[in-house]
CSV table of C-alpha atoms and ligand atoms in Angstrom, one decimal:
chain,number,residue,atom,x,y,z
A,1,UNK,CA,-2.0,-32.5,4.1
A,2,UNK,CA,-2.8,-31.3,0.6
A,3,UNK,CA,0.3,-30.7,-1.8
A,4,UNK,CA,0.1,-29.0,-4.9
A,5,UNK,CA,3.6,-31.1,-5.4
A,6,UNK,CA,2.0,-34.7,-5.1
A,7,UNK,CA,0.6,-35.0,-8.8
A,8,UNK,CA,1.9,-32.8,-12.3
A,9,UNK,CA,-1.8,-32.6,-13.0
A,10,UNK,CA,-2.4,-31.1,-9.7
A,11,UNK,CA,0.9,-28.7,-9.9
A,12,UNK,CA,-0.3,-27.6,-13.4
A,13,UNK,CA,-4.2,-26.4,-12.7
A,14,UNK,CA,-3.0,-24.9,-9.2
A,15,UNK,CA,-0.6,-22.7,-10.8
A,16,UNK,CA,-3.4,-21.8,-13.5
A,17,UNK,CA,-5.9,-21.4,-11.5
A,18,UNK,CA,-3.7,-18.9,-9.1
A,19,UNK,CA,-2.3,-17.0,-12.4
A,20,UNK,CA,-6.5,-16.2,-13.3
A,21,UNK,CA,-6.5,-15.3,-9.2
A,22,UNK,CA,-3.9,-13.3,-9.1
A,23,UNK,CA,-4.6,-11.6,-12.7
A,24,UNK,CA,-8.4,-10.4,-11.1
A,25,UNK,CA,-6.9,-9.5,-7.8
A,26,UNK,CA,-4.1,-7.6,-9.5
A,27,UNK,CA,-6.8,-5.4,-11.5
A,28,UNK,CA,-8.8,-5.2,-8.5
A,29,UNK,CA,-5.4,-3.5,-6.5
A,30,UNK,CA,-4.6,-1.5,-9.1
A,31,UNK,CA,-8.1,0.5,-9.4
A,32,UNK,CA,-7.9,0.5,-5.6
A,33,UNK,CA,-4.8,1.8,-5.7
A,34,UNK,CA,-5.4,4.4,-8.3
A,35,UNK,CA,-8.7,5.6,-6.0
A,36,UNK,CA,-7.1,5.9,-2.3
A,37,UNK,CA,-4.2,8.0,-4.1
A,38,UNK,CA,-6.6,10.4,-5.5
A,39,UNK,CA,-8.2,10.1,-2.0
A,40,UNK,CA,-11.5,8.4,-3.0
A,41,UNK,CA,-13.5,5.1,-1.5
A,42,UNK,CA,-11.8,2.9,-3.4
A,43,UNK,CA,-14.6,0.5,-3.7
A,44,UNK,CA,-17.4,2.8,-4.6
A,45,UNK,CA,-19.0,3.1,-7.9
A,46,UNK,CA,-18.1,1.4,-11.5
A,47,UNK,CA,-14.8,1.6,-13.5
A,48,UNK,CA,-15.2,4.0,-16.4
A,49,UNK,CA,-12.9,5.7,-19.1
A,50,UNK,CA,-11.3,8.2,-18.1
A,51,UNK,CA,-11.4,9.9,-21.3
A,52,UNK,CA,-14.9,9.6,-22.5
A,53,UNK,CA,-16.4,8.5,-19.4
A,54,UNK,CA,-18.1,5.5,-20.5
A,55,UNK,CA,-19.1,2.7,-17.8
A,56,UNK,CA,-16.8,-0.2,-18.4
A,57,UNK,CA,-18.9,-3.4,-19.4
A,58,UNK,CA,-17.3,-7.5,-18.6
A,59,UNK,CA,-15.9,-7.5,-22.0
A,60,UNK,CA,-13.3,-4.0,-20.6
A,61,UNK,CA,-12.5,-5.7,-17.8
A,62,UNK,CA,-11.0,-9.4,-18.0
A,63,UNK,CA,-7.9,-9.1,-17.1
A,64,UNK,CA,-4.5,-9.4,-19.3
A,65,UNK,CA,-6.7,-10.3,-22.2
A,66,UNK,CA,-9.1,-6.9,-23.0
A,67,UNK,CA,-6.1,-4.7,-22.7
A,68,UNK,CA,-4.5,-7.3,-25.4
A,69,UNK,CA,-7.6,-7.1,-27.0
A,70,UNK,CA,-8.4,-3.9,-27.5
A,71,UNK,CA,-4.7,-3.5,-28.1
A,72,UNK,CA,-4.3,-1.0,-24.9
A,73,UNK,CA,-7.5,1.5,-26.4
A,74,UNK,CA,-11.1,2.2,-25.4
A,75,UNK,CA,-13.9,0.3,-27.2
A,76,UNK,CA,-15.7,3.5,-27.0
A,77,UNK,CA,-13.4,6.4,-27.8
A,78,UNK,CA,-10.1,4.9,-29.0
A,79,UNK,CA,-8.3,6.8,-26.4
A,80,UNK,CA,-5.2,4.9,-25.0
A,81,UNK,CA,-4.9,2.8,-22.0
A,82,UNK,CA,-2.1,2.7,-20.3
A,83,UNK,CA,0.4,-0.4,-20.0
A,84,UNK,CA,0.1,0.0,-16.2
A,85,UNK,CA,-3.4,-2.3,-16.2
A,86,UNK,CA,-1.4,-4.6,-18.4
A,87,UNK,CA,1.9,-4.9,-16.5
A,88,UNK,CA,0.6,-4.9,-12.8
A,89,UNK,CA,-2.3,-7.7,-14.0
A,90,UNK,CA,0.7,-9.6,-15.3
A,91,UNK,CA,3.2,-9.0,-12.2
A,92,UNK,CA,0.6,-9.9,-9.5
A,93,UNK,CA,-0.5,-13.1,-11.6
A,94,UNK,CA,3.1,-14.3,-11.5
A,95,UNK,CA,3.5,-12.9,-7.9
A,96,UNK,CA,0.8,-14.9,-6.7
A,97,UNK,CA,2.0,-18.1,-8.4
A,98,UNK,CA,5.3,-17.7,-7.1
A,99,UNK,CA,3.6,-17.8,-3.8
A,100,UNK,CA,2.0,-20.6,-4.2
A,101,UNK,CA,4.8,-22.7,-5.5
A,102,UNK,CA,7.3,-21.5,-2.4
A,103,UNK,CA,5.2,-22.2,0.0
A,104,UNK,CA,2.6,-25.0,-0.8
A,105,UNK,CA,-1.1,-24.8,0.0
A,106,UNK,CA,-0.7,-23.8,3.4
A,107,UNK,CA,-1.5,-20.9,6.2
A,108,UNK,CA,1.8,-19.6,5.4
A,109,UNK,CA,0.8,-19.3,1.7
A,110,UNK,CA,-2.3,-17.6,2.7
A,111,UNK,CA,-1.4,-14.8,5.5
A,112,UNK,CA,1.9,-13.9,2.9
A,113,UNK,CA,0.0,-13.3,-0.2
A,114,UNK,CA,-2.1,-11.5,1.9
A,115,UNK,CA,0.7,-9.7,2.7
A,116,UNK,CA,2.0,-9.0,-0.7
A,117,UNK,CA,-1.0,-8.1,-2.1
A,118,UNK,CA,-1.0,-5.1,1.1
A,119,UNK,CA,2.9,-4.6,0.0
A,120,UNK,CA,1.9,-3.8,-4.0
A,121,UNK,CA,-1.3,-1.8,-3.4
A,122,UNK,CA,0.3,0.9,-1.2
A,123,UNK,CA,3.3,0.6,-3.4
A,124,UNK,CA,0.9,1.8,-6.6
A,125,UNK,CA,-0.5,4.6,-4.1
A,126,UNK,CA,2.9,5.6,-2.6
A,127,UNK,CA,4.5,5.4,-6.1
A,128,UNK,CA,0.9,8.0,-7.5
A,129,UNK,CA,0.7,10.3,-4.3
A,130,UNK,CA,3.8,9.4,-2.3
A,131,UNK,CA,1.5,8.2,0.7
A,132,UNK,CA,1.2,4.7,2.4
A,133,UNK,CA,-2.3,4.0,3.1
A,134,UNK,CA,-2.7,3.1,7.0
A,135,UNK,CA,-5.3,0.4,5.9
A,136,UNK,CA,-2.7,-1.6,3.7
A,137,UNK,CA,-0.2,-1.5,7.3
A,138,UNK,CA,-3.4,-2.6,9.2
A,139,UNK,CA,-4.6,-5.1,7.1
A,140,UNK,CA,-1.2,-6.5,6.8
A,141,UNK,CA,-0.4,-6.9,11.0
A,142,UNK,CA,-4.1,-8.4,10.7
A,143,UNK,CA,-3.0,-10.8,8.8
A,144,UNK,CA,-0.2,-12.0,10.6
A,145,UNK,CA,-1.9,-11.7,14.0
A,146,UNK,CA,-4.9,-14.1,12.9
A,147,UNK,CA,-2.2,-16.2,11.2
A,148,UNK,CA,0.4,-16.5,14.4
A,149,UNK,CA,-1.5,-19.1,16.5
A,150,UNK,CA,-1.5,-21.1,13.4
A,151,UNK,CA,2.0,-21.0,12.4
A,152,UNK,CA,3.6,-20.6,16.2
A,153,UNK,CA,6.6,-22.2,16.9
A,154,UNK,CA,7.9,-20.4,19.9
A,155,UNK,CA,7.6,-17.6,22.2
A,156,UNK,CA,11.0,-16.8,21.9
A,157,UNK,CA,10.1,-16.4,17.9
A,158,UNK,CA,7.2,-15.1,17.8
A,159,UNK,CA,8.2,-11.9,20.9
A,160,UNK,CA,12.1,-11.7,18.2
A,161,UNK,CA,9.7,-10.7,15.8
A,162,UNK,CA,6.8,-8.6,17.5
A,163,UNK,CA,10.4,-6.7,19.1
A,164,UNK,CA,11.9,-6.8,15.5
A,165,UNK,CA,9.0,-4.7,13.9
A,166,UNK,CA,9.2,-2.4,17.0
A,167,UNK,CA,13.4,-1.8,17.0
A,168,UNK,CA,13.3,-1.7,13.4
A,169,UNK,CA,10.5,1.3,13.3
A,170,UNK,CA,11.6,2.7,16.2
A,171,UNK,CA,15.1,3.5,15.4
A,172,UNK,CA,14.3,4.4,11.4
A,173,UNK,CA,12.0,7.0,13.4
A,174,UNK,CA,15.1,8.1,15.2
A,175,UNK,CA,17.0,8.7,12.4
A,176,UNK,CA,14.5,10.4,10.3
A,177,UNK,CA,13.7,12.9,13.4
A,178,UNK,CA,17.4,13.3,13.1
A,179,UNK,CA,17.9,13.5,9.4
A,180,UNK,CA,15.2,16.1,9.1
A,181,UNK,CA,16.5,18.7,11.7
A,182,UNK,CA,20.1,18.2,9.6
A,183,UNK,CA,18.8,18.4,6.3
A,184,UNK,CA,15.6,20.8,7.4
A,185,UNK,CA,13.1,19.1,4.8
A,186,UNK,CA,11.3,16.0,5.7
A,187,UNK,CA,13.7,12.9,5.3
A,188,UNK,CA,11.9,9.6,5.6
A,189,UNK,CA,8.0,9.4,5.7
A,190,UNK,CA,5.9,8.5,8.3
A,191,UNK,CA,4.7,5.6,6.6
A,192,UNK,CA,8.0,4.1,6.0
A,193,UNK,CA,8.8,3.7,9.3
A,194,UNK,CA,5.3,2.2,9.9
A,195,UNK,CA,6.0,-0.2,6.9
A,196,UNK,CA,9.4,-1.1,8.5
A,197,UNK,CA,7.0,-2.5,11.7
A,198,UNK,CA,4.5,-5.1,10.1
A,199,UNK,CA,8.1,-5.9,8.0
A,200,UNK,CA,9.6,-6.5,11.3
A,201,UNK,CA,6.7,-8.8,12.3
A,202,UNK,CA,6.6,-10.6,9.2
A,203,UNK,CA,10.4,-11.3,8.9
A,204,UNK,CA,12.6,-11.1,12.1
A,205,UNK,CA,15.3,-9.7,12.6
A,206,UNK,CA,18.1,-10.9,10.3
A,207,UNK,CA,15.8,-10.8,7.3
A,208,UNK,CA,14.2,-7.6,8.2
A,209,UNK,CA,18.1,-6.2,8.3
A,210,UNK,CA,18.7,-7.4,5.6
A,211,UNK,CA,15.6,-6.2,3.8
A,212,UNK,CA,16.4,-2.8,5.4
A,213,UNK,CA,19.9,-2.5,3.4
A,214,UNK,CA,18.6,-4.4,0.3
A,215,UNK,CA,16.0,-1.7,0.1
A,216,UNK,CA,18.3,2.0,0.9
A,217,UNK,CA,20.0,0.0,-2.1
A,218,UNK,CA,18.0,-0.1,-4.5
A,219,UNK,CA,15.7,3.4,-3.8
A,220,UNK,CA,19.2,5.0,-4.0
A,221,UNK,CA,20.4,3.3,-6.9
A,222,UNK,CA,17.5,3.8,-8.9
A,223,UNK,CA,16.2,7.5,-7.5
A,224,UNK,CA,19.7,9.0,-6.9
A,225,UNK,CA,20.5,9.9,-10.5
A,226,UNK,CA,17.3,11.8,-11.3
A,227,UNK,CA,17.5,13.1,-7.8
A,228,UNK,CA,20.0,16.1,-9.0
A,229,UNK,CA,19.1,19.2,-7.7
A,230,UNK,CA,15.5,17.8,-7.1
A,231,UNK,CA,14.9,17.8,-3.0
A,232,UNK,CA,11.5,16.8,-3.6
A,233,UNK,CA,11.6,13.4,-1.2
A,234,UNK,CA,11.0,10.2,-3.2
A,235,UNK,CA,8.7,7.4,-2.8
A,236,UNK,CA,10.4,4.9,-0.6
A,237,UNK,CA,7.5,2.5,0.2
A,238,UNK,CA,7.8,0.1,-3.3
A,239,UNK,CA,11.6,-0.2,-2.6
A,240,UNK,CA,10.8,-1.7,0.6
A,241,UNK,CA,8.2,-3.8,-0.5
A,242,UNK,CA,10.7,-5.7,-3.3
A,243,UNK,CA,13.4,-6.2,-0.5
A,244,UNK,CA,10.5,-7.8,1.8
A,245,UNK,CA,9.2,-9.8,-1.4
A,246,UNK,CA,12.5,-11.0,-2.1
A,247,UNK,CA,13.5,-11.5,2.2
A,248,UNK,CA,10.1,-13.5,2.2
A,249,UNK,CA,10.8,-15.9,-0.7
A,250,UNK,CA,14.5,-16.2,0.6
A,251,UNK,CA,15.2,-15.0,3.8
A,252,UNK,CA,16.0,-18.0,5.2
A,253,UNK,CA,18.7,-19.2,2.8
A,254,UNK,CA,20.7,-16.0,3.0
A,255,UNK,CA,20.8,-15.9,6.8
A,256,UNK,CA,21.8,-19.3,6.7
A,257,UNK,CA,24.4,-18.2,3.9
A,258,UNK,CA,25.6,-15.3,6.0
A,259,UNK,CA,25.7,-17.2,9.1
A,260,UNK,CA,27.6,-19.8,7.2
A,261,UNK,CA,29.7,-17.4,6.1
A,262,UNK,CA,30.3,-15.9,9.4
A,263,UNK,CA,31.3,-18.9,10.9
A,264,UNK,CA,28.0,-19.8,13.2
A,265,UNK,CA,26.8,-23.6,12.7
A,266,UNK,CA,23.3,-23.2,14.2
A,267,UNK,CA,20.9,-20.8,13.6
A,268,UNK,CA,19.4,-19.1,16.9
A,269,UNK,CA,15.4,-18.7,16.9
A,270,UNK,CA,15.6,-15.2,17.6
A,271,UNK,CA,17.3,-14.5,14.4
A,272,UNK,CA,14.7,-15.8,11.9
B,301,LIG,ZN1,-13.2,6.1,-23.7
């Protein structure tokens, strides 16, 4: 099998060459993004300023390096870019290395980039319009359908996690049903509890729990304080998405921690 561990030389122009992927592909999400929240084919048509409407040419659009460039303005009309092109061609770059380096230059690799790069387009769109795009969910459980035969271990696995994504969705939808007849304003959005079922699929069930409290902690923590007396719901979706990130990369080690730590030697199949 091919290792992107078995020479330095090798290690070295894989990460590169993932960095330039990831760079592209992070442009490419972030225009998508920017077009299904505004509610527009997102692949139609050429990128232009939004200021003075000129088409953008090659030299506006390599990544990292034309915003750096033009030092973050238009070639045409001087008016500003924003640091979003700038930070979320950077982020994805190094999200799509750090892919590669966890988990090698295998199917696993591919069907959970595949899954990132669904987790950080609808979180641009859900952080824009506060909606998570049903394609990103679909594409996603696509991925991880086309990707189970390869990576199969079990049946016992494989149904933990199909019923993971299913329990998981199921009872968030519970609780929001609940939630919103208490607080009579919508609670928790559709597309959360959608997101928590292709999570569920990807994860199991420890990790998904686990994602499911690392993520109430941080949307609180970081929405909570400029919450105040604003009952306008926030968006949930990118929360979720680091906790997954972060469950994906290390899910395994802190169940094994926690289980550790909980005094159980072996880890059951149906946990994981
Ligand atoms: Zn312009």
């Amino acid at each position: 099998m091919i290792s992107i561990y078995s020479s330095t030389a090798i290690l070295i122009f894989s990460c590169v060459v993932a960095a330039i992927l990831g760079a592209v592909l992070g442009s490419f999400l972030n225009c998508a993004a920017g077009r299904l929240a505004k509610d527009q084919p997102f692949i139609k048509g050429r990128s232009h300023c939004p200021a003075c409407g000129h088409d953008l040419s090659v030299l506006d659009l390599v990544p990292v390096f034309s915003w750096l460039f033009l030092r973050g303005k238009c070639r045409h009309c001087g008016a500003k870019i924003s640091p979003r092109y700038l930070i979320t061609e950077l982020l994805f770059a190094a999200l799509t290395v750090a892919c590669l380096l966890r988990f090698d230059l295998t199917v696993l690799c591919l069907r959970n980039w595949i899954f990132i790069c669904c987790l950080f387009c609808l979180s641009l769109v859900d952080f824009e319009s506060k909606i998570i795009p049903n394609g990103t969910l679909l594409i996603a459980a696509g991925a991880w359908l086309v990707a189970e035969p390869f990576l199969f271990e079990s049946w016992t696995r494989t149904l933990a996690h199909v019923g993971t994504g299913v329990a998981i969705s199921g009872g968030m939808l519970l609780i929001s049903l609940v939630m919103d007849k208490v607080l009579q304003r919508e609670s928790l959005g559709g597309g959360d509890v959608k997101l928590f079922a292709v999570v569920g699929l990807y994860l199991g069930l420890l990790p998904s729990m686990f994602a499911l409290i690392l993520s109430c902690i941080l949307g609180l923590a970081v929405n909570l304080p400029r919450q105040r007396g604003n009952s306008e719901p926030f968006p949930f979706g990118p929360w979720i998405a680091v906790a997954t990130v972060v469950m994906l990369f290390c899910g395994q080690a802190v169940v094994e921690w926690y289980l550790g730590f909980m005094g159980v030697s072996s880890t059951p199949a149906i946990l994981l």
